[in-house]
Short mmCIF file of C-alpha atoms in Angstrom, two decimals:
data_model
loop_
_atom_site.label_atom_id
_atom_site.label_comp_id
_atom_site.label_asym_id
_atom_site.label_seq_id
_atom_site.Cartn_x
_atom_site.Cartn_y
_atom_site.Cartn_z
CA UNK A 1 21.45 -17.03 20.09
CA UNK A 2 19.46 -17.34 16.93
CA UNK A 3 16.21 -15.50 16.44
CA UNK A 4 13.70 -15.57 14.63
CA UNK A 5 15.87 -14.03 11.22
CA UNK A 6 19.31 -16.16 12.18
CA UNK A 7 22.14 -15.24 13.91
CA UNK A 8 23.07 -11.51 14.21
CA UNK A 9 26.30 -11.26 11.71
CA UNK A 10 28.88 -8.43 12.14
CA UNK A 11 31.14 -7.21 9.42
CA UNK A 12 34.13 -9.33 10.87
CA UNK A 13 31.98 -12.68 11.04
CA UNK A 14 30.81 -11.86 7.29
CA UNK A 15 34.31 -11.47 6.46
CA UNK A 16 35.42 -14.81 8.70
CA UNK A 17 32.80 -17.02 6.62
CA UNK A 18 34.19 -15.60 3.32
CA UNK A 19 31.19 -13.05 2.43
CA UNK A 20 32.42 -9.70 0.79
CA UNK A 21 32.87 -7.26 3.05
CA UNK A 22 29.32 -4.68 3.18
CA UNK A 23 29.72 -2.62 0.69
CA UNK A 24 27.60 0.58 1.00
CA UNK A 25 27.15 1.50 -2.96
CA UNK A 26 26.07 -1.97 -3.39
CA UNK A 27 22.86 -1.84 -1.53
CA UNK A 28 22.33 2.07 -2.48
CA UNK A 29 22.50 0.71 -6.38
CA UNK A 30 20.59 -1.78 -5.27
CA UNK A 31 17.58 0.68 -4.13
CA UNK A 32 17.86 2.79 -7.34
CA UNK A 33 14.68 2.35 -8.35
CA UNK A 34 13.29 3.79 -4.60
CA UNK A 35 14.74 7.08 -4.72
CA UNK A 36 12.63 9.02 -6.95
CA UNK A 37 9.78 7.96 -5.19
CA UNK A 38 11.10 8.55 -1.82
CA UNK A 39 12.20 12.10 -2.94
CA UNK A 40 8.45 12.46 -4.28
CA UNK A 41 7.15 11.33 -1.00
CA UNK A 42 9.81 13.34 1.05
CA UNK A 43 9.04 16.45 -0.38
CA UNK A 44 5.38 16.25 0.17
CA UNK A 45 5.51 15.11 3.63
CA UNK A 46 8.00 18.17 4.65
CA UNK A 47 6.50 20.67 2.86
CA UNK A 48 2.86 19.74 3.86
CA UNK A 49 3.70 18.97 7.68
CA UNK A 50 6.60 22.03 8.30
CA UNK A 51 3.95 24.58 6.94
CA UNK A 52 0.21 23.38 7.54
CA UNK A 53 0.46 24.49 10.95
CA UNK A 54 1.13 28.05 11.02
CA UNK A 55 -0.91 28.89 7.79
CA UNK A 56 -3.38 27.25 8.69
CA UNK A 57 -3.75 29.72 11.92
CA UNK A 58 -3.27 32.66 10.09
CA UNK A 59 -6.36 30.83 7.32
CA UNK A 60 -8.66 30.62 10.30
CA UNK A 61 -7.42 33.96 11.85
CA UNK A 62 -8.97 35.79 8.75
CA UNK A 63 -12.42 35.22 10.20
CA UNK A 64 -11.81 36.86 13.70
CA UNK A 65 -10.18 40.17 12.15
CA UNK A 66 -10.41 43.02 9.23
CA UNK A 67 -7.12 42.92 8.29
CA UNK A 68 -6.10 42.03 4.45
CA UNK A 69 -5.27 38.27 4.40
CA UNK A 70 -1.52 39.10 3.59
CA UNK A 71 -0.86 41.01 7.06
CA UNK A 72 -2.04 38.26 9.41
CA UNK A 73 0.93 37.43 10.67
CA UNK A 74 0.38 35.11 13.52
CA UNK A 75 3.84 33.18 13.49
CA UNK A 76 4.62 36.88 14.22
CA UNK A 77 1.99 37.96 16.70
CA UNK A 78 0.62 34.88 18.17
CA UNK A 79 -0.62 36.43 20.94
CA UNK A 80 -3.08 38.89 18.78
CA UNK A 81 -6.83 38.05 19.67
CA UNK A 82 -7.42 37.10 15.99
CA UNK A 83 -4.38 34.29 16.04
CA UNK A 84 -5.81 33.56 19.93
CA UNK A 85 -9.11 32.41 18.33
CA UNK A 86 -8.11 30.76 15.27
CA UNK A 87 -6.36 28.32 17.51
CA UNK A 88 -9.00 26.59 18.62
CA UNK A 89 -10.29 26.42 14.55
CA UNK A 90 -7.00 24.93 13.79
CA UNK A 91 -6.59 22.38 16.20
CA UNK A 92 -10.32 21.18 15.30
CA UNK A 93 -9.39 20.54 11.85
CA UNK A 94 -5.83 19.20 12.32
CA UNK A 95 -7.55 16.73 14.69
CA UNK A 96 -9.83 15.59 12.15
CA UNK A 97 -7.65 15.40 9.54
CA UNK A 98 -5.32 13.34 11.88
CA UNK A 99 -8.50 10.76 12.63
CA UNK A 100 -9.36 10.71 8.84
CA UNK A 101 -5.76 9.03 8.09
CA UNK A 102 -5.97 6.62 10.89
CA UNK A 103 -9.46 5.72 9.32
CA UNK A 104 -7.74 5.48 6.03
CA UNK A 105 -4.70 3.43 7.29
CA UNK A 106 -7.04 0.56 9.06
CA UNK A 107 -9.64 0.65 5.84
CA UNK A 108 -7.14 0.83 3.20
CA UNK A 109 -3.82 -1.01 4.42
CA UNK A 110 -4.89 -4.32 3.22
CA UNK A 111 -6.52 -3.09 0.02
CA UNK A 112 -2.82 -1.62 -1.21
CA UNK A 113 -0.82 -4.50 0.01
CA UNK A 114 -3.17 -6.60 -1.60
CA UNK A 115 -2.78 -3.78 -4.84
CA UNK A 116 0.80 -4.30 -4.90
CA UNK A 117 1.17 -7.86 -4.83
CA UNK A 118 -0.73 -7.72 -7.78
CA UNK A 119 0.58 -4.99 -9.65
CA UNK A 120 4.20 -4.16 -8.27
CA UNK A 121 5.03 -2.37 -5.65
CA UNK A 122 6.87 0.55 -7.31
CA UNK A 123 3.44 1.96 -9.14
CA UNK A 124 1.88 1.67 -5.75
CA UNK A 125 4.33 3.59 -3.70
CA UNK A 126 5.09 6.33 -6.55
CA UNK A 127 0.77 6.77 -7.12
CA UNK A 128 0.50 7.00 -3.37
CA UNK A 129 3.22 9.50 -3.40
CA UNK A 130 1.59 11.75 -6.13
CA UNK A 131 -0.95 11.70 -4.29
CA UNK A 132 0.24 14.22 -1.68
CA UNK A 133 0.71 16.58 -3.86
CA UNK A 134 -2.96 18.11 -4.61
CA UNK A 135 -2.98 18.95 -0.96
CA UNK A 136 0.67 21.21 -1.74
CA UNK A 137 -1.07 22.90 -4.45
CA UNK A 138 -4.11 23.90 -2.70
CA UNK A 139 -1.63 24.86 0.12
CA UNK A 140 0.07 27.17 -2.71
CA UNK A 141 -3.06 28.85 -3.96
CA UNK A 142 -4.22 29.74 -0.45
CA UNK A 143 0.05 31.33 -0.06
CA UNK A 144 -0.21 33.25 -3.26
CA UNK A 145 -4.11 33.19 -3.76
CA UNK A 146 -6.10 33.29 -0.69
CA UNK A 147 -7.80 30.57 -1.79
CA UNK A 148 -9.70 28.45 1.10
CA UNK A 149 -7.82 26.08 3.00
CA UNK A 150 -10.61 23.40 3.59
CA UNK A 151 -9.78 22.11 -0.33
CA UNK A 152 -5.91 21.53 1.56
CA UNK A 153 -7.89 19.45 4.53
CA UNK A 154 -10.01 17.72 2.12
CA UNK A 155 -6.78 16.61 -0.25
CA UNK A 156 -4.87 15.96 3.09
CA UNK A 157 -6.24 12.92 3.42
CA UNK A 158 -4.47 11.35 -0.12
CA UNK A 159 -1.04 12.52 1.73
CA UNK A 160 -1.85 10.04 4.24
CA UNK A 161 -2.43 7.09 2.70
CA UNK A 162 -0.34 3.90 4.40
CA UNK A 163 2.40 2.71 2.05
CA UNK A 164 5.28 1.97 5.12
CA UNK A 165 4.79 -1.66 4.63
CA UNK A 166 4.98 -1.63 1.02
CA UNK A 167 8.20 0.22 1.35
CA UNK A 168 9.31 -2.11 3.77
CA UNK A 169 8.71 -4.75 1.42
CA UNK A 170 9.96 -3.30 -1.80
CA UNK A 171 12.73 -2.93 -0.24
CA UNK A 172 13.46 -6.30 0.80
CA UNK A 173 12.38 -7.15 -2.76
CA UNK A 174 14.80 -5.05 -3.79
CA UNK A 175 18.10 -6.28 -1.65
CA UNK A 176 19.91 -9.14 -3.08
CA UNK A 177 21.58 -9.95 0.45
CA UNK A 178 18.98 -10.15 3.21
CA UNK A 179 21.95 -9.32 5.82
CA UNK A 180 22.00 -5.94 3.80
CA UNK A 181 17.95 -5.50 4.78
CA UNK A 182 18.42 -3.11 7.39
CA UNK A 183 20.59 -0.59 5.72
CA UNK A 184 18.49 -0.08 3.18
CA UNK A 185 15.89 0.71 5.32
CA UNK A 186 18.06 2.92 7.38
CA UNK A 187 19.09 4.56 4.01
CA UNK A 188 15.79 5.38 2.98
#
């Protein structure tokens, strides 16, 4: 039955009503222009998100102990009484952090869809991808440096900022074929 985007093609009814068969390089040429900011995004995101976690306990750990910053280990030791109490330090902030980007997604949504219908969608998706990256180098300096994590929680916030429907929208932008639309999203 139709919906509300037309029938649901396969590759054989493509192929039965004369449409070239899908062609995968197509609709990955197609989304050139996406992939350095989705590898600018990408890296952010999994750097930011597969590390804040446990440094962040061993950042708030430093208060509850006398041990040198570089031997609090407490992916190592969790059960230490230092890494015990930073726990509850680190769940504060990652909570608030985590309400501060839902905050940010309702307030600012409409302001960057708005931004780039005006402007383009590409400058909008690679600034908003940039902007995650403050956060990684305050997440470096406290690694190599010591220095505080509460600049990471304050920069966390311009990691978060909502660009999905932009993507999703660049992307159909981007897709000559509309029955190609959900491959490129799957691809990036």
């Amino acid at each position: 039955a139709d919906g509300l985007m037309g029938p649901a093609q396969t590759e054989s009814s493509r192929q039965e009503d004369g449409d070239a068969a899908f062609d995968f390089y197509k609709v990955a040429r197609q989304l050139g222009s996406v992939w350095i900011p989705v590898l600018f995004g990408g890296l952010s995101t999994g750097i930011r998100t597969t590390n804040l976690s446990y440094l962040g306990l061993n950042f708030f750990a430093q208060q509850y102990t006398d041990l040198r910053p570089g031997d609090i280990r407490c992916e190592d030791t969790p059960e230490a009484s230092y890494c015990q109490a930073a726990i509850n330090d680190n769940l504060f902030w990652s909570t608030t952090i985590g309400a501060i980007g839902s905050v940010l997604h309702f307030v600012l949504g409409p302001f960057l869809g708005a931004l780039s219908d005006a402007i383009g969608r590409r400058p909008v998706i690679l600034l908003c991808s940039l902007l995650g990256y403050p956060s990684l180098v305050s997440l470096a300096l406290f690694v190599y440096r010591n220095v505080s994590m509460y600049i990471t929680f304050a920069l966390m916030p311009l990691g978060e900022l909502p660009v999905l429907a932009i993507w999703f929208a660049y992307i159909v932008d981007l897709i000559e074929d509309s029955r190609d639309s959900s491959v490129g999203f799957g691809l990036v």
